[in-house]
Short mmCIF file of C-alpha atoms in Angstrom, two decimals:
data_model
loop_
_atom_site.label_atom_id
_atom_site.label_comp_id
_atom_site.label_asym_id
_atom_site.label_seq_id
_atom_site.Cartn_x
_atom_site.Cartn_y
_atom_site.Cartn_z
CA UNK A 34 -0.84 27.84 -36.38
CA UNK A 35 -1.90 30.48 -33.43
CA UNK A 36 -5.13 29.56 -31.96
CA UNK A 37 -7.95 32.08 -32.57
CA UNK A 38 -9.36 32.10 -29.15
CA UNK A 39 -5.65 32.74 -27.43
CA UNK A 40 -5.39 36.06 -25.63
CA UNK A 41 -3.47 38.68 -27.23
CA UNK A 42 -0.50 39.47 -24.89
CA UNK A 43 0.09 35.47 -25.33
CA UNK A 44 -0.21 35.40 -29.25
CA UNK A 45 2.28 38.20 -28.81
CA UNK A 46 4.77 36.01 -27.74
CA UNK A 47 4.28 32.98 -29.29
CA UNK A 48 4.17 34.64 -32.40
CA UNK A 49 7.31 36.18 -31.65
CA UNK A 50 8.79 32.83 -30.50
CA UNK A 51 7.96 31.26 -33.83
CA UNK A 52 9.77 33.81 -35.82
CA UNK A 53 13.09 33.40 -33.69
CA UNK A 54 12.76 29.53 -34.42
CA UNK A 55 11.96 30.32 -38.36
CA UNK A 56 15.41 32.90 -38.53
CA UNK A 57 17.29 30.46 -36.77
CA UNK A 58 15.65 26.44 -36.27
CA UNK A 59 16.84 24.34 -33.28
CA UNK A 60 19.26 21.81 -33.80
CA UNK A 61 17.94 18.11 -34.64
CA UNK A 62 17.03 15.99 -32.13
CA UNK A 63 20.00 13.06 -32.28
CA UNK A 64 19.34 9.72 -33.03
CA UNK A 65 18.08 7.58 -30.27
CA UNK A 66 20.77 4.83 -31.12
CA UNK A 67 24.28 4.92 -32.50
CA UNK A 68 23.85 5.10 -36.39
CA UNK A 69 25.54 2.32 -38.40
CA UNK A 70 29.06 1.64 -37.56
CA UNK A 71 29.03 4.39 -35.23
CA UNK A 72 30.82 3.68 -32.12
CA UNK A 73 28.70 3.91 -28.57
CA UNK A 74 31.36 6.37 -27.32
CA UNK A 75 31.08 8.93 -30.60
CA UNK A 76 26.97 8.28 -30.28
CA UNK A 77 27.09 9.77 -26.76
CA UNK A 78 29.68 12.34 -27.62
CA UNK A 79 27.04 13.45 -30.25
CA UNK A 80 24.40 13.42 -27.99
CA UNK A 81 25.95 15.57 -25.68
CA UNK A 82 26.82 18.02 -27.63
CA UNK A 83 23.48 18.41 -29.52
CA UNK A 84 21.78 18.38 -25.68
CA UNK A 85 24.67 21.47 -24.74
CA UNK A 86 22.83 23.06 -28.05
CA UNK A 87 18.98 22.30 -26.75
CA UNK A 88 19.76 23.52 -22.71
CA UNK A 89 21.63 26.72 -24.35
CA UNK A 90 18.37 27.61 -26.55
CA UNK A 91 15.76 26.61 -23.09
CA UNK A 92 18.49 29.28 -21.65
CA UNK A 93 17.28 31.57 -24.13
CA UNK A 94 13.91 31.13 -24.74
CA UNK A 95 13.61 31.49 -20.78
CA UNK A 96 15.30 34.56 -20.72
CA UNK A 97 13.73 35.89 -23.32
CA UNK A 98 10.17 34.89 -22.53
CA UNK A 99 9.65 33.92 -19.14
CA UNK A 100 8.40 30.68 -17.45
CA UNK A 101 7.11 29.10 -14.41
CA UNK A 102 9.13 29.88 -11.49
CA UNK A 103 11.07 32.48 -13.12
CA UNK A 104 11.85 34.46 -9.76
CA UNK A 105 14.22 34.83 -7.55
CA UNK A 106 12.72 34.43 -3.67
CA UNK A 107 15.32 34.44 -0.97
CA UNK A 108 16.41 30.93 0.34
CA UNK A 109 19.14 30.47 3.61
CA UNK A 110 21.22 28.28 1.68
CA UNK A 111 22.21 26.35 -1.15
CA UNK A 112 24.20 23.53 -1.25
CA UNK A 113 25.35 20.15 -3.68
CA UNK A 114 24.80 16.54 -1.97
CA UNK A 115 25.77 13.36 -3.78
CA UNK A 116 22.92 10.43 -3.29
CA UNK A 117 23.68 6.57 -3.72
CA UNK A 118 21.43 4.99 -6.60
CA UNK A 119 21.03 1.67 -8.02
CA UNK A 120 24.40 1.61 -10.64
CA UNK A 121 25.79 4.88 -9.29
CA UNK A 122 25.70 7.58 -8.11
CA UNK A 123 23.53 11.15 -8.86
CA UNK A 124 23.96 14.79 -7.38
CA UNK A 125 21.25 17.14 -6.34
CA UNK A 126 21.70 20.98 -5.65
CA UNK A 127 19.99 21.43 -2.23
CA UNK A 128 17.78 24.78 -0.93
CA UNK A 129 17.40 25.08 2.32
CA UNK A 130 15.06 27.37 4.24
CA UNK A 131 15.57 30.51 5.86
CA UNK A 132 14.32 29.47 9.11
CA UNK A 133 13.58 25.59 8.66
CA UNK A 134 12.64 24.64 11.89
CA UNK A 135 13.61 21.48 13.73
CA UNK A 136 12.32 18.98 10.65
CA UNK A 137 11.10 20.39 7.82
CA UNK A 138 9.01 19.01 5.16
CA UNK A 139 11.11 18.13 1.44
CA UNK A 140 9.83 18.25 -2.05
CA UNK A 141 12.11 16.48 -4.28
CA UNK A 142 11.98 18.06 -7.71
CA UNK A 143 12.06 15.97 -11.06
CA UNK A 144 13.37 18.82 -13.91
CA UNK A 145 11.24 18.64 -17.33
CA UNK A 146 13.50 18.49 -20.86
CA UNK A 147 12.03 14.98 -22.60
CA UNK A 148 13.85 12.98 -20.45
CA UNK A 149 17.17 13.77 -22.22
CA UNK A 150 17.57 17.63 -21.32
CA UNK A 151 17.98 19.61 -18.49
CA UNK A 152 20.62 18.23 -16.12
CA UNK A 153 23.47 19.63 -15.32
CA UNK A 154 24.59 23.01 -14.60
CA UNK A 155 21.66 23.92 -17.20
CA UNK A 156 19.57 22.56 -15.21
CA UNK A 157 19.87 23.97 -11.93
CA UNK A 158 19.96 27.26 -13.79
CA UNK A 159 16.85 26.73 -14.90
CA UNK A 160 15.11 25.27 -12.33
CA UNK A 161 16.45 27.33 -9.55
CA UNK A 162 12.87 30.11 -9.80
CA UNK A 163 11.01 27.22 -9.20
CA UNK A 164 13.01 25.97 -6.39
CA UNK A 165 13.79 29.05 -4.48
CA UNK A 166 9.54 29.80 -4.96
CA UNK A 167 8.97 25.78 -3.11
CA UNK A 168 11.59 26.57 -0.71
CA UNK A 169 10.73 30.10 0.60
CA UNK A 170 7.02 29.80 0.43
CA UNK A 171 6.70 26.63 1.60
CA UNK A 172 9.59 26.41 4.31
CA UNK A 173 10.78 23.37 2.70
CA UNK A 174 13.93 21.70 1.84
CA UNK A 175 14.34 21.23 -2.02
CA UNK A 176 16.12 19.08 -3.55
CA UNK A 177 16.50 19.70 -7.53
CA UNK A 178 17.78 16.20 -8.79
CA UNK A 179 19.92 15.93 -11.58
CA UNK A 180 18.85 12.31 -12.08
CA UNK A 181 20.34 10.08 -15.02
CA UNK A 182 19.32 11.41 -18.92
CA UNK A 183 18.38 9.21 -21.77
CA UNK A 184 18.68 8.38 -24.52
CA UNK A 185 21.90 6.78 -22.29
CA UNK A 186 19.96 5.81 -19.38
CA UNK A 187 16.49 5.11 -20.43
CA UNK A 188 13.09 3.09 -18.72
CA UNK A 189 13.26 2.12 -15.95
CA UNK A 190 16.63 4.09 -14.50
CA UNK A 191 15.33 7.73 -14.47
CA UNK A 192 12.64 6.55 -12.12
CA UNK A 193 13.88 4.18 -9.82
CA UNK A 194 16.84 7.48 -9.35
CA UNK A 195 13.51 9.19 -8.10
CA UNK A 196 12.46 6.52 -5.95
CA UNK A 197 16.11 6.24 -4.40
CA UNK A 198 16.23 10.09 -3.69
CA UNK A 199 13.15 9.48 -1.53
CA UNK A 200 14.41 6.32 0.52
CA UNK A 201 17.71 8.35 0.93
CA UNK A 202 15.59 11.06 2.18
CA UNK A 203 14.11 9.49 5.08
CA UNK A 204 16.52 7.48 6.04
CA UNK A 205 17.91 10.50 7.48
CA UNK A 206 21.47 9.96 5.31
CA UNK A 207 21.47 13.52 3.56
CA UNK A 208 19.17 17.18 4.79
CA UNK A 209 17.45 16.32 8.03
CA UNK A 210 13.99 16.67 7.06
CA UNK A 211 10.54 14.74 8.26
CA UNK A 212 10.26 11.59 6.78
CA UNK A 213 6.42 12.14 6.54
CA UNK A 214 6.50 15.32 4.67
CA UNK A 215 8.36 14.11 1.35
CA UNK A 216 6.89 15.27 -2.01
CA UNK A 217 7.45 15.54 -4.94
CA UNK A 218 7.18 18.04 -7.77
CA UNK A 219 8.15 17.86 -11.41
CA UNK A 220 7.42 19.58 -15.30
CA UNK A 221 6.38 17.79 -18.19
CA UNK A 222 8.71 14.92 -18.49
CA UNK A 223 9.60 15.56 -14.55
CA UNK A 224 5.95 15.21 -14.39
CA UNK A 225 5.49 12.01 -15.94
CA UNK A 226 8.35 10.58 -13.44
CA UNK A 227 6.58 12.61 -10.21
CA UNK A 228 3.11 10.52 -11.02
CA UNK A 229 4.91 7.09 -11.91
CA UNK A 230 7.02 7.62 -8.50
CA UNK A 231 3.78 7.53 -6.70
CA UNK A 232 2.85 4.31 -8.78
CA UNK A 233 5.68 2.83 -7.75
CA UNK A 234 6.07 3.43 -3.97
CA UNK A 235 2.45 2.17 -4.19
CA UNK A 236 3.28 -1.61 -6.01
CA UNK A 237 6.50 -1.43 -3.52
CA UNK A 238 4.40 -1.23 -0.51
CA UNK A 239 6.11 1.58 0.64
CA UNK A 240 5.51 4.87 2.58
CA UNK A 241 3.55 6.99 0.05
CA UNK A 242 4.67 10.46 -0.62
CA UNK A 243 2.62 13.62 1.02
CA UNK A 244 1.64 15.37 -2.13
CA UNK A 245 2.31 15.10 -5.69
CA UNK A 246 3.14 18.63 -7.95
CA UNK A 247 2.29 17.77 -11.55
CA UNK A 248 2.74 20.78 -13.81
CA UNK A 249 2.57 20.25 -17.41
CA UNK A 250 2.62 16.62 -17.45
CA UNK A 251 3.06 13.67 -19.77
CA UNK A 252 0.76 11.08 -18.84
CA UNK A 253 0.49 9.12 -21.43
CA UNK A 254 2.87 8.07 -23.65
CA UNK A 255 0.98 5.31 -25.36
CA UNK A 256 -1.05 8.24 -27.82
CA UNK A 257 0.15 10.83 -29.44
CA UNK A 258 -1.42 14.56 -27.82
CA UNK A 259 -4.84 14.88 -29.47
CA UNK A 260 -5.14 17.93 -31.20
CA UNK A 261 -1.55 18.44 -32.27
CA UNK A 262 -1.02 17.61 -36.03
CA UNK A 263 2.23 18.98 -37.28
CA UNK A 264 4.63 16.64 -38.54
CA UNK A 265 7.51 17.87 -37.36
CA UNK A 266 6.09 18.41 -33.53
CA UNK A 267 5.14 14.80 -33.68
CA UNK A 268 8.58 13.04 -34.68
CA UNK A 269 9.98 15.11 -32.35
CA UNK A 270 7.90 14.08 -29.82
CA UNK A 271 8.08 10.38 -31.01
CA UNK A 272 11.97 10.48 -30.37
CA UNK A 273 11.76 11.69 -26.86
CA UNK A 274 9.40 8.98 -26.23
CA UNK A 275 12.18 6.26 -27.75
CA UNK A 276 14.78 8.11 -25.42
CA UNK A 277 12.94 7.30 -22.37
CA UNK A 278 11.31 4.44 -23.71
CA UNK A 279 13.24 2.67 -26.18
CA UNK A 280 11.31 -0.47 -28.07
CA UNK A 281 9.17 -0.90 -25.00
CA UNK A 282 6.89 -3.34 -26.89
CA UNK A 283 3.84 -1.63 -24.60
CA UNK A 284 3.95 1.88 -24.08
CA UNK A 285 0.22 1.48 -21.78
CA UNK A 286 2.10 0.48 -18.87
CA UNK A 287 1.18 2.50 -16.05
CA UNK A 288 4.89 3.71 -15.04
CA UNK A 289 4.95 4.76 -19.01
CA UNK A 290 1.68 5.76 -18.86
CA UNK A 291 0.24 6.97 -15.62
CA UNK A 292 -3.10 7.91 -17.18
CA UNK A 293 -3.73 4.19 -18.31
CA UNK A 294 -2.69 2.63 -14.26
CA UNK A 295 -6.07 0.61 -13.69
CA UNK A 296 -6.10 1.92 -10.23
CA UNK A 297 -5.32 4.98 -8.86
CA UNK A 298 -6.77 4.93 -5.34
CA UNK A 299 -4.18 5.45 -2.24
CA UNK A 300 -1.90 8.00 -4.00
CA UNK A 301 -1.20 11.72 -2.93
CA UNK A 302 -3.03 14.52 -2.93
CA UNK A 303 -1.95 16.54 -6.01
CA UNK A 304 -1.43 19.81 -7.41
CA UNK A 305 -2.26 19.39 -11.50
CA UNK A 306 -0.94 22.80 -13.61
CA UNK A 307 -2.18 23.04 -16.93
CA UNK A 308 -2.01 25.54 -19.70
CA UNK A 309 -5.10 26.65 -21.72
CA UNK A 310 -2.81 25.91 -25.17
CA UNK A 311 -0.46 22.74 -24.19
CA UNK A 312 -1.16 19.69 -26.60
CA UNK A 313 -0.69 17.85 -23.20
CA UNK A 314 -3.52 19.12 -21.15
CA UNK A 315 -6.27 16.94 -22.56
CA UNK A 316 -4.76 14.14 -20.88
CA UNK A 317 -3.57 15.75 -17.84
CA UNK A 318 -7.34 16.90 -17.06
CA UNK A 319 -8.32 13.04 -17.67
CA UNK A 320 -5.91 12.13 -15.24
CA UNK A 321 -7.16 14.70 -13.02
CA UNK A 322 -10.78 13.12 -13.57
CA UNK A 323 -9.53 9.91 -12.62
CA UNK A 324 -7.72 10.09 -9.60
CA UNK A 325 -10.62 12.16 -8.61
CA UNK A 326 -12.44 9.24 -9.11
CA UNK A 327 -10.41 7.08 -7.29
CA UNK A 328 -10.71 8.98 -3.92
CA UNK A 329 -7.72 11.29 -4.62
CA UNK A 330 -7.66 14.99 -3.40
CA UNK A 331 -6.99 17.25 -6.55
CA UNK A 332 -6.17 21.20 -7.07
CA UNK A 333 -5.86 22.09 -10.69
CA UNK A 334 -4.39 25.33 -11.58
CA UNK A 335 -4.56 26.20 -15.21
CA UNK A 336 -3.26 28.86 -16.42
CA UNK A 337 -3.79 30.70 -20.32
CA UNK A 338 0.15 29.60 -21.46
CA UNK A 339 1.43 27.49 -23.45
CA UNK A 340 3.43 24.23 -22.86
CA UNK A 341 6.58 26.67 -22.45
CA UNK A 342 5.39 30.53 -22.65
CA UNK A 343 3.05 32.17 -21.20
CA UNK A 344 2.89 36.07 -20.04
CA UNK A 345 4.89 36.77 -16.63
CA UNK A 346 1.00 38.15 -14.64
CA UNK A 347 -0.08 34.74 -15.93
CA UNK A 348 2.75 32.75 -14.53
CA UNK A 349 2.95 35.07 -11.30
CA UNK A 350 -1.19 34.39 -10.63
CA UNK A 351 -0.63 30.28 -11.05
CA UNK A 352 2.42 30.14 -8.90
CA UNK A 353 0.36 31.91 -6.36
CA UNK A 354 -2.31 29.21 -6.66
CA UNK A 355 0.41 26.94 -6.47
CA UNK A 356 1.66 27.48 -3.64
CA UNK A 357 -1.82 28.24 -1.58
CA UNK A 358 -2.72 24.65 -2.53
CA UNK A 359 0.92 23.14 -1.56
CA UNK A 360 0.31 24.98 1.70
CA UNK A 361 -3.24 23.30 2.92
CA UNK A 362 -1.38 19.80 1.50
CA UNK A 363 1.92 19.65 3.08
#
């Protein structure tokens, strides 16, 4: 169902958007485990190829409709770095500045796609608006990591690949950056791991980050999105969270769910996007509320979209507000 109240030029697309999934439906989501007697090898090789199907149609629907960062700013360079990680080894595709100066800040960006999409070659193809928009109007270094996917790699390996990217970072071993200017930026899922990375450096003791871009997020993984009652959305959304999450016998834990940490105080200052007409804004804006709370500097951009369309003078006007807040943080 379209929402009454949302504005025409949005209903526009949406409605078209639900038409091109009636004529032709996206592929099932695979099964978060091998199925009976199916070998671990043919499970993954099933996986992939069903995730190949899902980046193809984000492709599209981008294309087709637009989405944050869809832009193409002018960057000096871009480059590939591999980064050591507990149990491997991940790769990042690297924008530098135009004119970075002698240490730049970084923002090291955490891609959306449920925890199981959006790595890859995809992946940089779809992130790169976004990144080229952080790099040029910011003067940063990005760094869009292609960390490890689930259902294959799931809880805790997607975030401690986050929290390695950082340490790598300022250790000086990859772009010569300042160590005090790290952030970090990520979409939906990417969002979920950008707020639990700040958990985390927290309980390590370490050096916390200088600001914290949460657009879209998933905050709580513990409820299903209030408001949202269509079966279908809801299994789906129920698998991702057994991707990432597996049989987690508590789902309330605060690197699962950020919303539900019992204290938020000492973390970033943080940029929270939400759209008017995402199931997963109710939560974002509590989280907003409570790190407010807590003593925590918060700009909130929302924006009438959805959780993945939205008109392109809609997603032009928050990435403006975007990046006048990231400016007065970093």
């Amino acid at each position: 169902m379209v929402p009454d109240d949302m504005p025409p030029r949005l209903r526009s697309l949406v409605e078209r958007a639900l038409a091109a999934q009636a004529e032709s439906p996206t592929p099932p989501l695979p099964d978060p485990e091998p199925a009976p007697g199916e070998t671990r090898e043919d499970w993954e090789r099933r996986v992939a190829r069903v995730r190949a199907q899902h980046d193809a149609l984000a492709l599209e629907t981008a294309a087709r409709y637009g989405f944050l960062g869809d832009r193409d700013d002018p960057v000096g360079s871009i480059g590939y770095v591999d980064i050591p990680v507990e149990g491997g080894t991940i790769a990042a595709r690297v924008y530098r500045p135009i004119d970075p100066g002698d240490r730049p800040p970084a923002i090291v960006v955490l891609h959306g796609g449920g925890w199981w999409m959006g790595g890859g070659a995809q992946g940089y193809r779809l992130g790169d608006g976004t990144c080229r928009m952080l790099c040029h109007g910011l003067g940063a270094v990005v760094l869009n990591v292609d960390y490890r996917l689930a259902p294959e790699f799931r809880f805790p390996v997607q975030l401690h690949d986050a929290r390695d990217v950082v340490a790598w970072l300022r250790r000086g071993a990859g772009p010569q950056v300042d160590p005090d200017r790290v952030a970090v930026a990520g979409t939906s899922s990417g969002g979920h791991l950008a707020a639990a990375l700040t958990l985390l450096l927290k309980d390590e003791g370490e050096q916390q980050l200088a600001m914290q871009v949460l657009v879209a997020p998933a905050v709580d993984l513990a409820e299903d999105p209030a408001g949202l009652e269509d079966p279908q959305a809801l299994r789906g959304i129920e698998t991702l969270r057994r991707y990432y999450a597996g049989d987690a016998p508590n789902r309330a834990i605060p690197y699962l769910s950020p919303l539900r940490a019992p204290d938020l105080s000492g973390l970033p200052p943080a940029v929270v996007v939400t759209g008017d007409f995402d199931p997963l804004t109710a939560p974002a804006l509590d989280y907003v509320e409570r790190l407010r709370e807590a003593g925590v500097r918060v700009d909130h951009v929302s924006a009438p979209v959805t959780h993945t369309i939205g008109a392109q003078e809609d997603w032009r006007a928050a990435e403006e507000q975007i990046l006048a807040a990231c400016r007065e943080l970093l």
